[in-house]
PDB file of C-alpha atoms in Angstrom:
ATOM      1  CA  MET A 812      35.228  79.336  28.805  1.00 95.00           C
ATOM      2  CA  LYS A 813      35.841  75.976  30.359  1.00 97.00           C
ATOM      3  CA  ILE A 814      39.473  74.164  30.470  1.00 97.00           C
ATOM      4  CA  GLY A 815      40.465  71.022  31.540  1.00 96.00           C
ATOM      5  CA  ILE A 816      43.296  70.497  33.502  1.00 97.00           C
ATOM      6  CA  VAL A 817      45.014  66.820  33.418  1.00 94.00           C
ATOM      7  CA  GLY A 818      47.959  65.054  34.719  1.00 92.00           C
ATOM      8  CA  GLY A 819      49.359  62.536  37.097  1.00 89.00           C
ATOM      9  CA  THR A 820      49.283  63.377  40.520  1.00 90.00           C
ATOM     10  CA  GLY A 821      52.080  65.306  41.691  1.00 91.00           C
ATOM     11  CA  SER A 822      52.262  67.338  38.338  1.00 93.00           C
ATOM     12  CA  GLY A 823      50.355  70.281  39.607  1.00 94.00           C
ATOM     13  CA  LYS A 824      47.279  70.077  38.149  1.00 95.00           C
ATOM     14  CA  MET A 825      45.404  72.200  41.166  1.00 95.00           C
ATOM     15  CA  THR A 826      48.614  74.615  41.510  1.00 96.00           C
ATOM     16  CA  VAL A 827      47.720  75.533  37.513  1.00 98.00           C
ATOM     17  CA  ALA A 828      44.182  75.445  38.678  1.00 97.00           C
ATOM     18  CA  GLN A 829      44.373  78.338  41.516  1.00 97.00           C
ATOM     19  CA  ILE A 830      46.789  80.358  38.433  1.00 97.00           C
ATOM     20  CA  LEU A 831      44.216  80.325  35.744  1.00 97.00           C
ATOM     21  CA  ALA A 832      41.616  81.449  38.455  1.00 96.00           C
ATOM     22  CA  THR A 833      43.006  84.753  39.211  1.00 94.00           C
ATOM     23  CA  TYR A 834      41.869  85.030  36.011  1.00 94.00           C
ATOM     24  CA  GLY A 835      38.663  84.498  36.653  1.00 93.00           C
ATOM     25  CA  PHE A 836      37.682  80.858  36.955  1.00 96.00           C
ATOM     26  CA  GLN A 837      36.513  78.880  39.536  1.00 96.00           C
ATOM     27  CA  ILE A 838      37.803  75.778  39.930  1.00 97.00           C
ATOM     28  CA  ILE A 839      36.037  72.605  40.138  1.00 97.00           C
ATOM     29  CA  ASP A 840      37.725  69.920  41.796  1.00 97.00           C
ATOM     30  CA  ALA A 841      37.412  66.087  40.439  1.00 96.00           C
ATOM     31  CA  ASP A 842      39.437  64.875  43.632  1.00 93.00           C
ATOM     32  CA  ARG A 843      36.881  67.006  46.241  1.00 96.00           C
ATOM     33  CA  ILE A 844      33.313  66.354  45.193  1.00 97.00           C
ATOM     34  CA  GLY A 845      35.127  62.847  45.194  1.00 96.00           C
ATOM     35  CA  TRP A 846      35.895  62.979  49.068  1.00 95.00           C
ATOM     36  CA  GLU A 847      32.184  64.733  49.257  1.00 97.00           C
ATOM     37  CA  VAL A 848      30.446  61.389  47.355  1.00 98.00           C
ATOM     38  CA  ILE A 849      32.334  58.903  49.185  1.00 97.00           C
ATOM     39  CA  GLU A 850      29.996  60.098  51.550  1.00 97.00           C
ATOM     40  CA  GLU A 851      26.811  59.809  50.683  1.00 97.00           C
ATOM     41  CA  PRO A 852      24.783  57.232  52.417  1.00 94.00           C
ATOM     42  CA  GLY A 853      25.150  55.098  49.732  1.00 96.00           C
ATOM     43  CA  ILE A 854      27.848  54.274  48.062  1.00 98.00           C
ATOM     44  CA  LYS A 855      29.753  54.816  51.295  1.00 98.00           C
ATOM     45  CA  ASP A 856      27.385  52.264  52.512  1.00 97.00           C
ATOM     46  CA  ARG A 857      28.620  49.658  49.714  1.00 98.00           C
ATOM     47  CA  LEU A 858      32.508  50.611  50.207  1.00 98.00           C
ATOM     48  CA  VAL A 859      32.151  49.781  53.964  1.00 98.00           C
ATOM     49  CA  ALA A 860      30.698  46.450  52.674  1.00 98.00           C
ATOM     50  CA  GLU A 861      33.250  46.104  50.224  1.00 97.00           C
ATOM     51  CA  PHE A 862      36.434  46.806  51.861  1.00 98.00           C
ATOM     52  CA  GLY A 863      35.211  46.824  55.695  1.00 97.00           C
ATOM     53  CA  GLU A 864      34.345  48.377  58.653  1.00 96.00           C
ATOM     54  CA  GLY A 865      38.808  49.183  59.084  1.00 97.00           C
ATOM     55  CA  ILE A 866      37.496  52.283  56.642  1.00 98.00           C
ATOM     56  CA  LEU A 867      35.503  54.219  58.947  1.00 97.00           C
ATOM     57  CA  LYS A 868      36.797  56.490  61.404  1.00 96.00           C
ATOM     58  CA  SER A 869      34.576  58.379  63.514  1.00 96.00           C
ATOM     59  CA  GLY A 870      31.200  57.331  61.308  1.00 95.00           C
ATOM     60  CA  ARG A 871      33.860  58.880  58.361  1.00 97.00           C
ATOM     61  CA  ILE A 872      35.662  57.009  55.506  1.00 97.00           C
ATOM     62  CA  ASP A 873      39.120  57.578  56.019  1.00 96.00           C
ATOM     63  CA  ARG A 874      40.368  58.433  52.949  1.00 93.00           C
ATOM     64  CA  LYS A 875      44.215  57.059  54.147  1.00 90.00           C
ATOM     65  CA  VAL A 876      43.717  53.822  55.127  1.00 95.00           C
ATOM     66  CA  LEU A 877      41.296  53.340  52.068  1.00 96.00           C
ATOM     67  CA  GLY A 878      44.021  55.068  50.216  1.00 92.00           C
ATOM     68  CA  LYS A 879      46.308  51.881  51.676  1.00 91.00           C
ATOM     69  CA  ILE A 880      43.722  48.935  50.602  1.00 95.00           C
ATOM     70  CA  VAL A 881      42.904  50.520  46.948  1.00 94.00           C
ATOM     71  CA  PHE A 882      46.681  51.966  45.874  1.00 89.00           C
ATOM     72  CA  ALA A 883      48.369  48.770  46.991  1.00 89.00           C
ATOM     73  CA  ASP A 884      46.083  46.265  45.411  1.00 92.00           C
ATOM     74  CA  LYS A 885      44.612  46.690  41.314  1.00 90.00           C
ATOM     75  CA  SER A 886      42.072  44.552  41.186  1.00 96.00           C
ATOM     76  CA  LYS A 887      40.553  46.951  45.093  1.00 96.00           C
ATOM     77  CA  LEU A 888      41.694  50.338  42.876  1.00 94.00           C
ATOM     78  CA  ASP A 889      39.018  49.050  40.337  1.00 95.00           C
ATOM     79  CA  ARG A 890      36.437  47.664  42.127  1.00 97.00           C
ATOM     80  CA  LEU A 891      36.581  51.306  44.519  1.00 97.00           C
ATOM     81  CA  ASN A 892      36.037  53.040  41.299  1.00 95.00           C
ATOM     82  CA  GLN A 893      33.069  51.140  39.719  1.00 97.00           C
ATOM     83  CA  ILE A 894      31.226  51.869  43.169  1.00 98.00           C
ATOM     84  CA  VAL A 895      32.213  55.400  43.133  1.00 98.00           C
ATOM     85  CA  HIS A 896      33.170  56.842  39.485  1.00 96.00           C
ATOM     86  CA  PRO A 897      29.300  56.699  37.898  1.00 97.00           C
ATOM     87  CA  ARG A 898      28.232  59.049  41.091  1.00 98.00           C
ATOM     88  CA  LEU A 899      31.227  61.297  40.434  1.00 97.00           C
ATOM     89  CA  ILE A 900      30.603  61.731  36.474  1.00 96.00           C
ATOM     90  CA  GLU A 901      27.333  62.681  36.722  1.00 96.00           C
ATOM     91  CA  ARG A 902      28.156  65.416  39.646  1.00 97.00           C
ATOM     92  CA  LEU A 903      31.016  66.177  37.277  1.00 96.00           C
ATOM     93  CA  LYS A 904      29.231  67.333  34.836  1.00 95.00           C
ATOM     94  CA  GLN A 905      26.060  68.894  36.726  1.00 96.00           C
ATOM     95  CA  GLU A 906      29.609  71.055  37.921  1.00 96.00           C
ATOM     96  CA  LEU A 907      29.882  72.107  34.346  1.00 96.00           C
ATOM     97  CA  LYS A 908      26.331  73.146  33.203  1.00 94.00           C
ATOM     98  CA  ARG A 909      27.834  76.492  35.766  1.00 89.00           C
ATOM     99  CA  ASP A 910      26.930  79.511  33.345  1.00 83.00           C
ATOM    100  CA  ASN A 911      30.449  80.250  34.109  1.00 87.00           C
ATOM    101  CA  ASP A 912      34.582  80.453  33.503  1.00 94.00           C
ATOM    102  CA  LEU A 913      35.807  76.891  34.909  1.00 97.00           C
ATOM    103  CA  VAL A 914      38.614  74.893  35.339  1.00 97.00           C
ATOM    104  CA  LEU A 915      38.202  71.253  36.251  1.00 97.00           C
ATOM    105  CA  ASP A 916      41.155  69.035  37.877  1.00 96.00           C
ATOM    106  CA  CYS A 917      40.577  66.003  36.280  1.00 93.00           C
ATOM    107  CA  ALA A 918      43.500  63.433  36.897  1.00 86.00           C
ATOM    108  CA  LEU A 919      40.825  61.034  34.970  1.00 84.00           C
ATOM    109  CA  LEU A 920      38.856  63.265  32.562  1.00 84.00           C
ATOM    110  CA  ALA A 921      39.807  61.242  29.569  1.00 80.00           C
ATOM    111  CA  GLN A 922      38.249  57.963  30.952  1.00 82.00           C
ATOM    112  CA  PHE A 923      35.231  60.250  32.050  1.00 87.00           C
ATOM    113  CA  SER A 924      34.624  60.811  29.108  1.00 86.00           C
ATOM    114  CA  LEU A 925      33.657  65.062  29.773  1.00 91.00           C
ATOM    115  CA  SER A 926      36.303  65.859  26.965  1.00 90.00           C
ATOM    116  CA  ASP A 927      33.356  66.779  24.794  1.00 90.00           C
ATOM    117  CA  GLU A 928      31.720  68.659  28.201  1.00 92.00           C
ATOM    118  CA  LEU A 929      34.876  71.651  27.603  1.00 95.00           C
ATOM    119  CA  ASP A 930      36.647  74.437  24.931  1.00 96.00           C
ATOM    120  CA  TYR A 931      40.192  73.086  26.430  1.00 97.00           C
ATOM    121  CA  ILE A 932      42.299  70.707  27.840  1.00 96.00           C
ATOM    122  CA  ILE A 933      45.512  71.647  29.415  1.00 97.00           C
ATOM    123  CA  LEU A 934      48.440  68.393  30.281  1.00 95.00           C
ATOM    124  CA  VAL A 935      49.885  69.304  32.951  1.00 96.00           C
ATOM    125  CA  ARG A 936      53.503  66.888  33.403  1.00 94.00           C
ATOM    126  CA  ALA A 937      56.488  66.916  35.330  1.00 93.00           C
ATOM    127  CA  PRO A 938      59.414  64.354  36.236  1.00 93.00           C
ATOM    128  CA  VAL A 939      58.128  61.183  38.130  1.00 91.00           C
ATOM    129  CA  GLU A 940      60.620  62.073  40.957  1.00 94.00           C
ATOM    130  CA  LEU A 941      59.928  65.520  41.864  1.00 93.00           C
ATOM    131  CA  ARG A 942      56.250  64.569  41.241  1.00 92.00           C
ATOM    132  CA  LYS A 943      56.842  61.759  44.594  1.00 94.00           C
ATOM    133  CA  LYS A 944      58.650  64.533  45.975  1.00 94.00           C
ATOM    134  CA  ARG A 945      55.253  66.175  45.408  1.00 93.00           C
ATOM    135  CA  LEU A 946      53.605  63.759  47.601  1.00 93.00           C
ATOM    136  CA  ILE A 947      56.096  62.693  50.450  1.00 94.00           C
ATOM    137  CA  GLU A 948      55.805  66.737  51.228  1.00 94.00           C
ATOM    138  CA  LYS A 949      52.239  66.314  51.056  1.00 91.00           C
ATOM    139  CA  GLY A 950      52.970  63.291  53.612  1.00 91.00           C
ATOM    140  CA  LEU A 951      52.928  60.157  51.971  1.00 89.00           C
ATOM    141  CA  SER A 952      55.649  57.665  52.407  1.00 90.00           C
ATOM    142  CA  GLU A 953      58.150  56.907  49.769  1.00 93.00           C
ATOM    143  CA  ALA A 954      56.107  53.721  49.581  1.00 91.00           C
ATOM    144  CA  GLU A 955      52.759  55.135  49.552  1.00 88.00           C
ATOM    145  CA  ALA A 956      54.099  57.923  46.386  1.00 90.00           C
ATOM    146  CA  GLU A 957      55.160  55.120  44.320  1.00 91.00           C
ATOM    147  CA  ALA A 958      52.212  53.185  44.295  1.00 85.00           C
ATOM    148  CA  ARG A 959      49.586  56.279  44.045  1.00 86.00           C
ATOM    149  CA  ILE A 960      52.134  57.107  40.763  1.00 88.00           C
ATOM    150  CA  GLY A 961      52.251  53.930  39.210  1.00 85.00           C
ATOM    151  CA  SER A 962      48.399  53.474  40.325  1.00 80.00           C
ATOM    152  CA  GLN A 963      47.772  55.524  37.382  1.00 81.00           C
ATOM    153  CA  ASP A 964      48.051  55.436  33.293  1.00 75.00           C
ATOM    154  CA  GLU A 965      49.418  57.891  31.241  1.00 77.00           C
ATOM    155  CA  TYR A 966      47.112  60.361  30.168  1.00 77.00           C
ATOM    156  CA  ARG A 967      46.421  59.386  26.166  1.00 77.00           C
ATOM    157  CA  GLY A 968      43.327  61.587  25.606  1.00 78.00           C
ATOM    158  CA  PRO A 969      42.949  64.897  23.731  1.00 86.00           C
ATOM    159  CA  PHE A 970      44.719  68.163  24.846  1.00 92.00           C
ATOM    160  CA  HIS A 971      45.308  71.367  23.523  1.00 95.00           C
ATOM    161  CA  PHE A 972      47.792  72.049  25.503  1.00 97.00           C
ATOM    162  CA  ILE A 973      51.532  70.828  27.670  1.00 95.00           C
ATOM    163  CA  ILE A 974      52.995  72.507  30.695  1.00 96.00           C
ATOM    164  CA  ASP A 975      55.560  71.036  31.780  1.00 95.00           C
ATOM    165  CA  ASN A 976      55.599  71.641  35.253  1.00 94.00           C
ATOM    166  CA  ASP A 977      59.573  71.050  36.425  1.00 93.00           C
ATOM    167  CA  ALA A 978      60.442  74.762  36.929  1.00 89.00           C
ATOM    168  CA  GLY A 979      58.583  76.333  40.029  1.00 90.00           C
ATOM    169  CA  ILE A 980      55.848  78.814  39.824  1.00 95.00           C
ATOM    170  CA  GLU A 981      57.088  81.876  38.151  1.00 96.00           C
ATOM    171  CA  LYS A 982      57.374  79.849  34.962  1.00 95.00           C
ATOM    172  CA  LEU A 983      54.124  77.705  35.841  1.00 95.00           C
ATOM    173  CA  LYS A 984      52.803  80.976  36.256  1.00 96.00           C
ATOM    174  CA  LYS A 985      54.496  82.522  32.600  1.00 96.00           C
ATOM    175  CA  GLU A 986      52.684  79.231  31.066  1.00 96.00           C
ATOM    176  CA  CYS A 987      49.111  79.962  32.010  1.00 96.00           C
ATOM    177  CA  GLY A 988      49.629  83.301  31.200  1.00 94.00           C
ATOM    178  CA  ARG A 989      51.167  82.398  27.589  1.00 95.00           C
ATOM    179  CA  ILE A 990      47.337  79.778  26.862  1.00 96.00           C
ATOM    180  CA  MET A 991      45.366  81.876  27.963  1.00 96.00           C
ATOM    181  CA  SER A 992      46.544  84.085  25.627  1.00 94.00           C
ATOM    182  CA  GLU A 993      46.470  82.406  23.138  1.00 94.00           C
ATOM    183  CA  VAL A 994      42.885  81.387  23.990  1.00 94.00           C
ATOM    184  CA  GLY A 995      42.097  85.377  24.062  1.00 89.00           C
ATOM    185  CA  TYR A 996      41.256  85.194  27.408  1.00 86.00           C
ATOM    186  CA  ASP A 997      42.100  88.504  28.457  1.00 72.00           C
ATOM    187  CA  ARG A 998      40.833  88.674  32.061  1.00 67.00           C
ATOM    188  CA  CYS A 999      42.573  88.873  34.925  1.00 60.00           C
ATOM    189  CA  LEU A1000      41.340  89.939  38.239  1.00 49.00           C
TER     190      LEU A1000
END
């Protein structure tokens, strides 16, 4: 079984993925793969040419510096996406070919046209203020958190289930359990 998890930054997608991992699913983290992609020589060279040597720290892309640049200017974010997304999509499609129970944490699922590769899609939602609080707890400033939230369009693609992640981990576990029951998945580690 292959499940996609979508939702805005700070909504709790990875937490849902981690709960599903307790059922035996392997997690495909689109963000982590994206970080790998930006370090690939051809991609890295294009990013440095586009955004300057200032995005490098000890020869690697400094994601925090790059994030400050692109989340402050939509045209720069669009340019980053033009450079990185084709290779990222290619890598995600490779990952989804594995013959395992997989959960894909990918905010941009609809834009990547990966819906057909999945059996189910779960939309994770949370109030904007809670999402902002979570991002600040991860080390972003309030302005950076607002810029990241503001840079994402609301998900309008297909989905099978909605989880409102606004009441803590126990409710989240219960919602994941309900979904697993509804799809007939009864394995739990």
